[in-house]
Amino acid sequence: MLTFPKRKSLVLSTTLTLSLLFLCVIAVMVWTLYNEQKNAAFNDFRDVGEKLRAQAQVSSPLIDPIAEAYANKKTPAADDVTKLQNLLSAMTDPDQITNAYYMSTNKFEKDGEQNLITMIQSSQSSAGSNDNGTDYPLDDVFLDSYNRVMAGESVLTEPYSDDIGTWISYLAPIKDEDGQIVAMFGLDFDYGKVKHNLSSLLWKAIGIGGFAAVLAIGILFFLIRMAIRPLRLLAATAQEAAKGNLTITLPITSSNEIGQAASSFNEMIQSLRELTGSIKKTSYEVTESSLHLKEISDQTANATQEITVAIQSVASGTELQLRSSQESGRAMTEMAIGIQRITESSAAVSDLSFHTTEQAVEGEQAISRTLQQMKTMELGVFTAVDTMQELQVSSGKIGEILGLIADVANQTNLLALNASIEAARAGEHGRGFAVVALEIRKLAERSKTSSDDVREILQAIETQTSEAASKLIISAEEARAVTELTEATGVSFRTILSSVKQVSELIQEVSAACQQMSASSQQIAATLEEQTRIADTSSSHSHHVAAASEEQLASVEEVARASEQLRSMASKLSEAVSKFELE
């Protein structure tokens, strides 16, 4: 399995992997094409040999006396030799068959080698000689083929070379009317030319395949880069937002799942921007109110201290205490109003934080749905690949059946040819049979042509099926890359959701502190009312007023501590939201 470093670009790693797959597929296709052409050449050699063997078999009555003459070391009849030599010469051509010949069936040993007599050969043989009755030494390849011919088989030898070139020979037995083998018929094919043609075809296929691979890899690289660009931008923007930059937005260029995720992300950023702005504003107001409250608390403490001194001065300080109590009442009223404003602002920020949390959850759910759809698409693509491969196997089986049909057509053609020869020998009595044999031969040729056409169509279907399977595998790899990017985006969404929840918890703490301050201010107000009533009633209640003053002083100190705590929490809140950029 191919692996790449984690820091390498997904586009580059995917393209390299698919490039290797392309090269492997092209190499297999080129090698398959080369072998098919090579096998086709061998099949042509065999088909031509079978057809010419049928013609050579017709002349078996002339071969028997010639073979007997050579066996008895006599000179055969010149007319018979000329007829057979003309027949063999008609079988040769300069491009394919370089020599045709009849050999004796009786081998003999000469100079430590097994030999056969070349009874008759074409007028111009591959060796440049047209001598008949010469000895032909048998090498191991030819000796093995001779043994198979004597067993009744027709043989296509393995390629062999000599000083002139490289050859493949077709050997077949020639039988008399009693079924006895009287000679061995042979054809020499110029395999050197075939190898040259196959090599040229191989290099052409390599060149075309290489060009197609480079073109396909370039197109594939461009398509993968274009498909992954929106997710890469979404991941980078989410990371930037997680660092605190809330001024960014994603461009929405499509309405698919990626476009919906980008839209949800923009809505979430907008909500976070509004929430952060409200929090900054509220934290500033809380800080200002806490400072004002601290000043009021200090003033109240001073007034309470003065009230205590006045009480110790008995009646003369009662009027001063009353005025101080009234001043404290007004201060507490202002403080209560400020606390009420803080409470209302905290409630508004809390509602906005809750709404933002809901939108962040919806964004995370959209990412999860997108991830599930991408996995479903990936599974569907792999299923389609399996179906394409099954179709390719079925096409191969149909091709084998068509091969059998083509073989039957060839056999029928040979039978029709033999029938034509027999009809010609029969003269007028066989003329009708010759017409029938001609029609059968035409039907056989049409059957072979049709089966070859169907085989070409099936090969084209098999090639297209292989290409479709390769493209589906590419689509599956692309879907897998999109799934990984979607998972990374989901992680960023969850990070943002965690930050929103932390801000919401801080807001709840601020709201609780405001409620505590409100309760304290109400308690102070009640104390001031009681203190005023005592001052109005009589100076005789100075001892009770002193006790109330001490209680008031303690309450004021508690308010001072609460205001200091509120200022500290406001500072923490300001620090928490300061990392977010809004403009």
Coordinates of C-alpha atoms in Angstrom, one line a residue:
M1 CA 0.0 0.0 0.0
L2 CA 1.3 3.4 -0.9
T3 CA 1.8 5.9 1.9
F4 CA 2.8 9.6 1.9
P5 CA 4.1 12.0 4.5
K6 CA 1.3 13.7 6.5
R7 CA 2.5 17.2 5.5
K8 CA 2.3 16.5 1.8
S9 CA -0.5 18.1 -0.2
L10 CA -3.6 15.9 -0.6
V11 CA -3.9 16.9 -4.2
L12 CA -0.3 15.9 -4.9
S13 CA -0.4 12.6 -3.1
T14 CA -3.7 11.6 -4.7
T15 CA -2.4 12.6 -8.2
L16 CA 0.8 10.6 -7.7
T17 CA -1.1 7.5 -6.6
L18 CA -3.5 7.7 -9.5
S19 CA -0.5 8.3 -11.9
L20 CA 1.1 5.1 -10.8
L21 CA -2.2 3.3 -11.3
F22 CA -2.5 4.8 -14.8
L23 CA 1.0 3.7 -15.7
C24 CA 0.3 0.1 -14.4
V25 CA -2.9 -0.1 -16.4
I26 CA -1.3 1.2 -19.5
A27 CA 1.6 -1.2 -19.1
V28 CA -0.8 -4.2 -18.8
M29 CA -2.8 -3.0 -21.8
V30 CA 0.3 -2.6 -24.0
W31 CA 1.7 -6.0 -22.9
T32 CA -1.7 -7.6 -23.5
L33 CA -2.0 -6.0 -27.0
Y34 CA 1.5 -7.2 -27.8
N35 CA 0.7 -10.8 -26.8
E36 CA -2.7 -10.8 -28.6
Q37 CA -1.0 -9.6 -31.9
K38 CA 1.7 -12.3 -31.4
N39 CA -0.9 -15.0 -30.9
A40 CA -2.9 -13.7 -33.8
A41 CA 0.2 -14.0 -36.0
F42 CA 0.6 -17.6 -34.9
N43 CA -3.0 -18.3 -35.5
D44 CA -2.7 -16.9 -39.0
F45 CA 0.3 -19.1 -39.6
R46 CA -1.7 -22.2 -38.5
D47 CA -4.8 -21.2 -40.6
V48 CA -2.8 -20.6 -43.7
G49 CA -1.0 -23.9 -43.1
E50 CA -4.2 -25.8 -42.7
K51 CA -5.6 -24.3 -46.0
L52 CA -2.5 -25.0 -48.0
R53 CA -2.2 -28.5 -46.5
A54 CA -5.6 -29.3 -48.0
Q55 CA -4.3 -28.3 -51.4
A56 CA -1.1 -30.3 -50.8
Q57 CA -3.2 -33.4 -49.7
V58 CA -5.0 -33.4 -53.1
S59 CA -1.7 -34.2 -54.8
S60 CA -1.0 -37.2 -52.6
P61 CA -1.2 -39.7 -55.6
L62 CA 1.8 -37.9 -57.2
I63 CA 3.8 -37.9 -54.0
D64 CA 3.6 -41.6 -53.3
P65 CA 5.7 -42.7 -56.4
I66 CA 8.2 -39.9 -55.8
A67 CA 8.7 -41.0 -52.1
E68 CA 9.1 -44.6 -53.3
A69 CA 11.7 -43.5 -55.8
Y70 CA 13.8 -41.6 -53.2
A71 CA 13.5 -44.5 -50.8
N72 CA 15.0 -46.7 -53.5
K73 CA 17.6 -44.1 -54.4
K74 CA 16.2 -43.6 -57.8
T75 CA 15.3 -40.5 -59.8
P76 CA 11.5 -39.7 -59.7
A77 CA 9.5 -38.8 -62.8
A78 CA 10.4 -35.2 -64.0
D79 CA 6.8 -34.4 -64.9
D80 CA 5.5 -35.3 -61.4
V81 CA 8.3 -33.3 -59.8
T82 CA 7.5 -30.3 -61.9
K83 CA 3.8 -30.4 -61.2
L84 CA 4.4 -30.6 -57.5
Q85 CA 7.1 -27.9 -57.5
N86 CA 4.8 -25.5 -59.4
L87 CA 2.1 -26.2 -56.8
L88 CA 4.5 -25.5 -54.0
S89 CA 5.8 -22.3 -55.7
A90 CA 2.3 -21.0 -56.0
M91 CA 2.0 -21.3 -52.2
T92 CA 4.9 -19.0 -51.5
D93 CA 5.0 -15.2 -51.3
P94 CA 7.8 -12.8 -50.5
D95 CA 6.1 -11.3 -47.4
Q96 CA 5.1 -14.3 -45.5
I97 CA 5.8 -17.8 -46.8
T98 CA 9.3 -18.1 -48.1
N99 CA 9.4 -21.9 -48.8
A100 CA 7.0 -24.8 -49.2
Y101 CA 8.2 -28.4 -49.5
Y102 CA 7.6 -32.1 -49.2
M103 CA 9.9 -34.2 -47.0
S104 CA 10.3 -38.0 -46.8
T105 CA 8.9 -39.8 -43.7
N106 CA 11.9 -42.1 -43.3
K107 CA 14.7 -40.5 -41.2
F108 CA 18.3 -41.8 -41.4
E109 CA 21.5 -41.1 -39.5
K110 CA 24.4 -39.3 -41.3
D111 CA 27.5 -37.9 -39.7
G112 CA 26.0 -38.5 -36.2
E113 CA 22.8 -36.5 -37.0
Q114 CA 19.3 -37.5 -37.9
N115 CA 18.3 -36.5 -41.4
L116 CA 15.3 -36.3 -43.7
I117 CA 15.2 -36.0 -47.5
T118 CA 13.7 -32.9 -48.9
M119 CA 12.0 -34.5 -51.8
I120 CA 10.5 -31.4 -53.5
Q121 CA 10.5 -27.7 -52.6
S122 CA 9.3 -24.5 -54.1
S123 CA 11.4 -23.1 -57.0
Q124 CA 13.0 -20.4 -54.7
S125 CA 13.4 -21.6 -51.1
S126 CA 14.4 -19.5 -48.1
A127 CA 17.9 -20.9 -48.3
G128 CA 18.3 -19.6 -51.8
S129 CA 18.5 -23.1 -53.3
N130 CA 15.9 -25.1 -55.3
D131 CA 17.7 -28.5 -55.3
N132 CA 15.4 -31.5 -54.7
G133 CA 16.4 -34.7 -53.0
T134 CA 18.9 -33.0 -50.6
D135 CA 19.4 -34.1 -47.0
Y136 CA 18.1 -32.0 -44.2
P137 CA 19.7 -32.4 -40.7
L138 CA 17.2 -32.4 -37.9
D139 CA 17.8 -30.2 -34.8
D140 CA 16.0 -30.9 -31.5
V141 CA 13.1 -28.6 -32.3
F142 CA 12.5 -30.0 -35.8
L143 CA 13.0 -33.6 -34.5
D144 CA 10.3 -33.2 -31.9
S145 CA 7.9 -31.7 -34.5
Y146 CA 8.7 -34.6 -36.9
N147 CA 7.7 -37.1 -34.2
R148 CA 4.4 -35.3 -33.6
V149 CA 3.7 -35.2 -37.4
M150 CA 4.3 -38.9 -37.7
A151 CA 1.8 -39.4 -34.9
G152 CA -0.8 -37.7 -37.2
E153 CA -0.7 -34.1 -35.8
S154 CA -0.2 -30.8 -37.7
V155 CA 2.5 -28.8 -35.9
L156 CA 3.6 -25.2 -35.7
T157 CA 7.2 -25.2 -34.5
E158 CA 8.8 -22.8 -32.1
P159 CA 10.8 -19.9 -33.6
Y160 CA 14.3 -20.8 -34.7
S161 CA 17.2 -19.0 -36.4
D162 CA 19.8 -19.7 -38.9
D163 CA 22.3 -17.7 -41.0
I164 CA 19.6 -16.2 -43.1
G165 CA 16.9 -15.2 -40.5
T166 CA 14.4 -16.3 -38.0
W167 CA 11.7 -18.8 -39.0
I168 CA 8.6 -20.7 -37.9
S169 CA 7.6 -23.8 -39.8
Y170 CA 4.3 -25.4 -40.3
L171 CA 4.5 -29.2 -40.6
A172 CA 1.7 -31.7 -41.4
P173 CA 1.3 -35.3 -42.6
I174 CA 0.3 -36.2 -46.2
K175 CA -1.7 -39.4 -46.3
D176 CA -2.5 -41.7 -49.2
E177 CA -5.9 -43.3 -49.9
D178 CA -5.3 -46.0 -47.3
G179 CA -4.6 -43.4 -44.6
Q180 CA -0.8 -44.1 -44.5
I181 CA 1.6 -41.1 -44.1
V182 CA 3.6 -40.9 -47.3
A183 CA 5.3 -37.5 -46.9
M184 CA 5.6 -34.5 -44.5
F185 CA 4.3 -31.2 -45.9
G186 CA 6.1 -28.1 -44.7
L187 CA 5.9 -24.2 -44.9
D188 CA 8.5 -21.8 -43.7
F189 CA 7.2 -18.4 -42.4
D190 CA 9.5 -15.4 -42.1
Y191 CA 9.2 -14.7 -38.3
G192 CA 11.8 -12.0 -38.5
K193 CA 9.4 -9.7 -40.3
V194 CA 6.7 -10.5 -37.9
K195 CA 8.9 -9.6 -34.9
H196 CA 9.8 -6.3 -36.5
N197 CA 6.2 -5.5 -37.1
L198 CA 5.3 -6.4 -33.5
S199 CA 8.1 -4.3 -32.1
S200 CA 6.9 -1.3 -34.1
L201 CA 3.4 -1.8 -32.9
L202 CA 4.6 -2.1 -29.3
W203 CA 6.5 1.2 -29.4
K204 CA 3.6 2.9 -31.0
A205 CA 1.3 1.6 -28.2
I206 CA 3.7 2.8 -25.6
G207 CA 3.9 6.3 -27.1
I208 CA 0.1 6.6 -27.4
G209 CA -0.4 5.2 -23.9
G210 CA 2.2 7.5 -22.4
F211 CA 0.6 10.6 -24.0
A212 CA -2.8 9.5 -22.8
A213 CA -1.5 9.0 -19.3
V214 CA 0.2 12.4 -19.1
L215 CA -3.0 14.1 -20.4
A216 CA -5.3 12.2 -18.0
I217 CA -3.0 12.9 -15.0
G218 CA -3.0 16.6 -15.9
I219 CA -6.8 16.7 -16.1
L220 CA -7.1 14.7 -12.9
F221 CA -4.8 17.0 -11.0
F222 CA -6.8 20.1 -12.1
L223 CA -10.2 18.5 -11.2
I224 CA -9.0 17.3 -7.8
R225 CA -7.5 20.7 -7.0
M226 CA -10.8 22.5 -8.0
A227 CA -12.9 20.0 -6.0
I228 CA -10.9 20.4 -2.8
R229 CA -10.4 24.1 -2.9
P230 CA -13.7 25.1 -1.2
L231 CA -13.1 22.7 1.7
R232 CA -9.5 23.9 2.1
L233 CA -10.8 27.5 2.3
L234 CA -13.5 26.5 4.8
A235 CA -10.9 24.7 7.1
A236 CA -8.5 27.6 6.9
T237 CA -11.3 30.1 7.7
A238 CA -12.5 28.0 10.6
Q239 CA -9.0 27.9 12.1
E240 CA -8.7 31.7 11.7
A241 CA -12.0 32.1 13.5
A242 CA -10.9 29.8 16.2
K243 CA -7.9 32.1 16.8
G244 CA -10.3 35.0 17.4
N245 CA -10.6 36.7 14.0
L246 CA -14.4 37.2 13.6
T247 CA -14.1 39.6 10.7
I248 CA -13.8 36.9 8.1
T249 CA -16.5 35.5 5.8
L250 CA -16.6 32.6 3.3
P251 CA -17.7 33.2 -0.3
I252 CA -20.6 30.9 -1.2
T253 CA -20.2 29.7 -4.8
S254 CA -22.6 26.7 -4.8
S255 CA -25.8 25.4 -3.2
N256 CA -24.6 21.8 -2.4
E257 CA -23.6 20.5 1.0
I258 CA -20.3 22.4 1.0
G259 CA -22.2 25.6 0.1
Q260 CA -24.7 25.0 2.9
A261 CA -21.9 24.4 5.4
A262 CA -20.2 27.7 4.3
S263 CA -23.6 29.5 4.7
S264 CA -24.0 28.0 8.2
F265 CA -20.4 29.0 9.1
N266 CA -21.0 32.6 8.0
E267 CA -24.2 32.8 10.1
M268 CA -22.4 31.4 13.1
I269 CA -19.5 33.9 12.6
Q270 CA -22.1 36.8 12.4
S271 CA -23.8 35.6 15.6
L272 CA -20.5 35.3 17.4
R273 CA -19.5 38.8 16.2
E274 CA -22.8 40.2 17.5
L275 CA -22.4 38.3 20.8
T276 CA -18.9 39.4 21.3
G277 CA -19.8 43.0 20.6
S278 CA -22.6 42.9 23.1
I279 CA -20.3 41.3 25.6
K280 CA -17.7 43.9 25.1
K281 CA -20.3 46.7 25.5
T282 CA -21.8 45.1 28.6
S283 CA -18.4 44.4 30.2
Y284 CA -17.6 48.1 29.7
E285 CA -20.9 49.2 31.3
V286 CA -20.4 46.7 34.2
T287 CA -16.9 48.1 34.8
E288 CA -18.2 51.7 34.8
S289 CA -21.1 50.8 37.0
S290 CA -18.9 48.9 39.5
L291 CA -16.5 51.9 39.7
H292 CA -19.5 54.2 40.3
L293 CA -20.9 51.8 42.8
K294 CA -17.5 51.7 44.6
E295 CA -17.5 55.5 44.8
I296 CA -21.1 55.4 46.2
S297 CA -20.2 52.7 48.7
D298 CA -17.2 54.8 49.9
Q299 CA -19.5 57.8 50.2
T300 CA -22.1 55.7 52.1
A301 CA -19.4 54.4 54.4
N302 CA -18.2 57.9 55.2
A303 CA -21.8 59.0 55.8
T304 CA -22.3 56.1 58.1
Q305 CA -19.2 56.9 60.0
E306 CA -20.3 60.5 60.4
I307 CA -23.7 59.2 61.6
T308 CA -21.9 57.1 64.3
V309 CA -20.0 60.2 65.5
A310 CA -23.2 62.2 65.5
I311 CA -25.0 59.7 67.6
Q312 CA -22.2 59.8 70.1
S313 CA -22.8 63.6 70.2
V314 CA -26.4 62.8 71.2
A315 CA -29.1 65.0 69.9
S316 CA -26.9 67.6 68.2
G317 CA -25.9 64.9 65.6
T318 CA -29.5 63.7 64.9
E319 CA -30.2 66.3 62.2
L320 CA -26.8 65.6 60.6
Q321 CA -27.5 61.8 60.7
L322 CA -30.9 62.4 59.0
R323 CA -29.3 64.4 56.2
S324 CA -26.7 61.7 55.8
S325 CA -29.3 59.0 55.7
Q326 CA -31.2 60.9 53.0
E327 CA -28.0 61.2 51.0
S328 CA -27.3 57.5 51.4
G329 CA -30.9 56.8 50.3
R330 CA -30.4 58.7 47.1
A331 CA -27.1 57.0 46.5
M332 CA -28.6 53.6 47.0
T333 CA -31.5 54.5 44.6
E334 CA -28.9 55.4 41.9
M335 CA -27.0 52.2 42.7
A336 CA -30.2 50.1 42.4
I337 CA -31.0 51.7 39.0
G338 CA -27.4 50.9 37.8
I339 CA -27.7 47.3 39.1
Q340 CA -31.0 46.9 37.3
R341 CA -29.5 48.0 34.0
I342 CA -26.6 45.6 34.5
T343 CA -29.1 42.8 35.1
E344 CA -31.1 43.6 32.0
S345 CA -27.9 43.8 29.8
S346 CA -26.7 40.4 31.3
A347 CA -30.1 38.8 30.5
A348 CA -30.0 40.1 26.9
V349 CA -26.4 38.9 26.4
S350 CA -27.4 35.5 27.9
D351 CA -30.3 35.2 25.4
L352 CA -28.0 36.1 22.5
S353 CA -25.4 33.5 23.7
F354 CA -28.0 30.8 23.9
H355 CA -29.1 31.6 20.3
T356 CA -25.5 31.5 19.1
T357 CA -25.0 28.1 20.8
E358 CA -28.0 26.7 19.0
Q359 CA -26.7 28.0 15.6
A360 CA -23.3 26.4 16.3
V361 CA -25.0 23.1 17.1
E362 CA -26.9 23.3 13.9
G363 CA -23.7 24.0 12.0
E364 CA -22.1 20.9 13.6
Q365 CA -25.1 18.8 12.7
A366 CA -24.9 20.0 9.0
I367 CA -21.2 19.0 8.9
S368 CA -22.2 15.5 10.3
R369 CA -24.9 15.1 7.7
T370 CA -22.5 16.1 5.0
L371 CA -19.9 13.5 6.3
Q372 CA -22.6 10.8 6.2
Q373 CA -23.6 11.6 2.7
M374 CA -20.0 11.6 1.5
K375 CA -19.5 8.1 3.1
T376 CA -22.7 6.9 1.4
M377 CA -21.5 8.2 -2.0
E378 CA -18.1 6.5 -1.5
L379 CA -19.8 3.1 -0.8
G380 CA -21.9 3.6 -3.9
V381 CA -18.9 4.2 -6.1
F382 CA -17.1 1.0 -4.9
T383 CA -20.3 -1.0 -5.6
A384 CA -20.3 0.4 -9.1
V385 CA -16.6 -0.7 -9.5
D386 CA -17.5 -4.3 -8.6
T387 CA -20.4 -4.3 -11.1
M388 CA -18.0 -3.0 -13.9
Q389 CA -15.5 -5.7 -13.1
E390 CA -18.3 -8.4 -13.4
L391 CA -19.3 -7.0 -16.7
Q392 CA -15.7 -7.2 -17.9
V393 CA -15.5 -10.9 -17.0
S394 CA -18.8 -11.6 -18.8
S395 CA -17.4 -9.9 -21.9
G396 CA -14.4 -12.1 -21.8
K397 CA -16.6 -15.2 -21.7
I398 CA -18.6 -14.0 -24.7
G399 CA -15.3 -13.5 -26.6
E400 CA -14.3 -17.1 -25.9
I401 CA -17.6 -18.3 -27.3
L402 CA -17.1 -16.2 -30.4
G403 CA -13.7 -17.7 -30.8
L404 CA -15.3 -21.2 -30.9
I405 CA -17.8 -19.9 -33.5
A406 CA -14.9 -18.6 -35.6
D407 CA -13.0 -21.9 -35.4
V408 CA -16.2 -23.8 -36.5
A409 CA -16.5 -21.3 -39.5
N410 CA -12.8 -22.0 -40.5
Q411 CA -13.4 -25.8 -40.3
T412 CA -16.5 -25.4 -42.4
N413 CA -14.6 -23.3 -44.9
L414 CA -11.9 -26.0 -45.2
L415 CA -14.6 -28.7 -45.6
A416 CA -16.2 -26.6 -48.4
L417 CA -12.8 -26.2 -50.0
N418 CA -12.2 -30.0 -49.9
A419 CA -15.7 -30.5 -51.3
S420 CA -14.9 -28.1 -54.2
I421 CA -11.7 -30.0 -55.0
E422 CA -13.6 -33.3 -55.0
A423 CA -16.3 -31.9 -57.1
A424 CA -13.8 -30.6 -59.6
R425 CA -12.2 -34.0 -59.8
A426 CA -15.7 -35.6 -60.4
G427 CA -16.2 -33.4 -63.5
E428 CA -19.8 -32.9 -64.7
H429 CA -21.2 -35.2 -62.0
G430 CA -19.9 -33.0 -59.2
R431 CA -20.8 -29.6 -60.7
G432 CA -24.0 -29.3 -58.5
F433 CA -22.1 -30.4 -55.5
A434 CA -19.4 -27.7 -56.2
V435 CA -22.1 -25.0 -56.3
V436 CA -23.4 -26.2 -52.9
A437 CA -19.8 -26.3 -51.5
L438 CA -19.2 -22.7 -52.8
E439 CA -22.3 -21.5 -51.0
I440 CA -21.3 -23.3 -47.8
R441 CA -17.9 -21.7 -48.1
K442 CA -19.5 -18.2 -48.5
L443 CA -21.7 -18.8 -45.4
A444 CA -18.7 -19.9 -43.4
E445 CA -16.7 -16.8 -44.4
R446 CA -19.7 -14.6 -43.5
S447 CA -20.0 -16.4 -40.1
K448 CA -16.3 -15.8 -39.4
T449 CA -16.5 -12.1 -40.5
S450 CA -19.5 -11.6 -38.2
S451 CA -17.9 -13.3 -35.3
D452 CA -14.8 -11.1 -35.7
D453 CA -16.9 -8.0 -35.8
V454 CA -18.7 -9.0 -32.6
R455 CA -15.4 -9.8 -31.0
E456 CA -14.1 -6.3 -31.9
I457 CA -17.2 -4.7 -30.4
L458 CA -16.8 -6.8 -27.2
Q459 CA -13.1 -5.8 -26.9
A460 CA -14.2 -2.1 -27.2
I461 CA -16.9 -2.7 -24.5
E462 CA -14.3 -4.4 -22.3
T463 CA -11.9 -1.5 -22.8
Q464 CA -14.6 1.1 -22.0
T465 CA -15.6 -1.0 -18.9
S466 CA -12.1 -1.0 -17.6
E467 CA -11.8 2.8 -18.1
A468 CA -15.1 3.3 -16.3
A469 CA -13.9 1.2 -13.4
S470 CA -10.7 3.2 -13.2
K471 CA -12.6 6.5 -13.2
L472 CA -15.0 5.2 -10.5
I473 CA -12.0 4.2 -8.3
I474 CA -10.7 7.8 -8.8
S475 CA -14.1 9.2 -7.8
A476 CA -14.0 7.0 -4.7
E477 CA -10.6 8.3 -3.7
E478 CA -11.8 11.9 -4.2
A479 CA -14.9 11.2 -2.1
R480 CA -12.6 9.8 0.6
A481 CA -10.5 13.0 0.5
V482 CA -13.6 15.2 0.8
T483 CA -14.7 13.1 3.8
E484 CA -11.4 13.7 5.6
L485 CA -11.6 17.5 5.0
T486 CA -15.3 17.5 6.3
E487 CA -14.1 15.8 9.5
A488 CA -11.5 18.5 10.0
T489 CA -14.1 21.2 9.5
G490 CA -16.3 19.4 12.1
V491 CA -13.4 19.6 14.7
S492 CA -13.2 23.3 14.1
F493 CA -16.9 23.7 14.6
R494 CA -16.7 21.8 17.9
T495 CA -13.9 24.1 19.1
I496 CA -15.9 27.2 18.4
L497 CA -19.0 25.7 20.2
S498 CA -16.8 25.0 23.3
S499 CA -15.7 28.7 23.3
V500 CA -19.3 29.9 23.0
K501 CA -20.3 27.7 26.0
Q502 CA -17.4 29.1 28.1
V503 CA -18.6 32.7 27.3
S504 CA -22.2 31.7 28.2
E505 CA -21.0 30.4 31.6
L506 CA -19.1 33.7 32.3
I507 CA -22.3 35.6 31.5
Q508 CA -24.3 33.5 33.9
E509 CA -21.8 34.2 36.7
V510 CA -22.1 38.0 36.0
S511 CA -25.9 37.7 36.1
A512 CA -25.7 35.9 39.5
A513 CA -23.4 38.6 40.9
C514 CA -25.8 41.3 39.7
Q515 CA -28.7 39.6 41.5
Q516 CA -26.6 39.4 44.7
M517 CA -25.8 43.1 44.4
S518 CA -29.5 43.9 43.9
A519 CA -30.4 42.0 47.0
S520 CA -27.7 43.9 49.0
S521 CA -28.9 47.2 47.7
Q522 CA -32.5 46.4 48.8
Q523 CA -31.2 45.5 52.2
I524 CA -29.3 48.8 52.4
A525 CA -32.3 50.8 51.4
A526 CA -34.4 49.2 54.1
T527 CA -31.7 50.0 56.6
L528 CA -31.6 53.6 55.5
E529 CA -35.4 53.9 55.8
E530 CA -35.2 52.5 59.3
Q531 CA -32.4 54.9 60.2
T532 CA -34.4 57.9 58.9
R533 CA -37.4 56.9 60.9
I534 CA -35.3 56.6 64.0
A535 CA -33.8 60.1 63.4
D536 CA -37.2 61.6 62.9
T537 CA -38.7 60.0 66.0
S538 CA -36.4 61.2 68.7
S539 CA -32.9 61.6 69.8
S540 CA -33.8 59.2 72.6
H541 CA -33.4 56.4 70.2
S542 CA -29.8 57.3 69.5
H543 CA -28.6 53.9 70.8
H544 CA -30.9 52.1 68.3
V545 CA -29.6 54.4 65.6
A546 CA -26.0 53.6 66.5
A547 CA -26.7 49.9 66.2
A548 CA -28.4 50.5 62.8
S549 CA -25.4 52.6 61.8
E550 CA -23.0 49.7 62.5
E551 CA -25.3 47.4 60.5
Q552 CA -25.3 49.9 57.7
L553 CA -21.6 50.2 57.8
A554 CA -21.3 46.4 57.5
S555 CA -23.7 46.4 54.6
V556 CA -21.8 49.1 52.8
E557 CA -18.6 47.2 53.2
E558 CA -20.4 44.2 51.7
V559 CA -21.5 46.3 48.8
A560 CA -18.0 47.5 48.4
R561 CA -16.7 43.9 48.3
A562 CA -19.4 43.0 45.8
S563 CA -18.6 45.9 43.6
E564 CA -14.9 45.0 43.6
Q565 CA -15.9 41.4 42.8
L566 CA -18.1 42.7 40.0
R567 CA -15.3 44.8 38.6
S568 CA -12.9 41.8 38.7
M569 CA -15.4 39.6 36.8
A570 CA -16.0 42.4 34.3
S571 CA -12.2 42.6 33.7
K572 CA -12.0 38.8 33.2
L573 CA -15.0 39.0 30.7
S574 CA -13.3 41.8 28.8
E575 CA -10.0 39.8 28.7
A576 CA -11.9 36.7 27.5
V577 CA -13.5 38.5 24.5
S578 CA -10.5 40.7 23.7
K579 CA -9.0 37.9 21.6
F580 CA -11.9 38.2 19.1
E581 CA -11.5 40.7 16.3
L582 CA -14.8 42.4 15.2
E583 CA -13.7 45.1 12.8

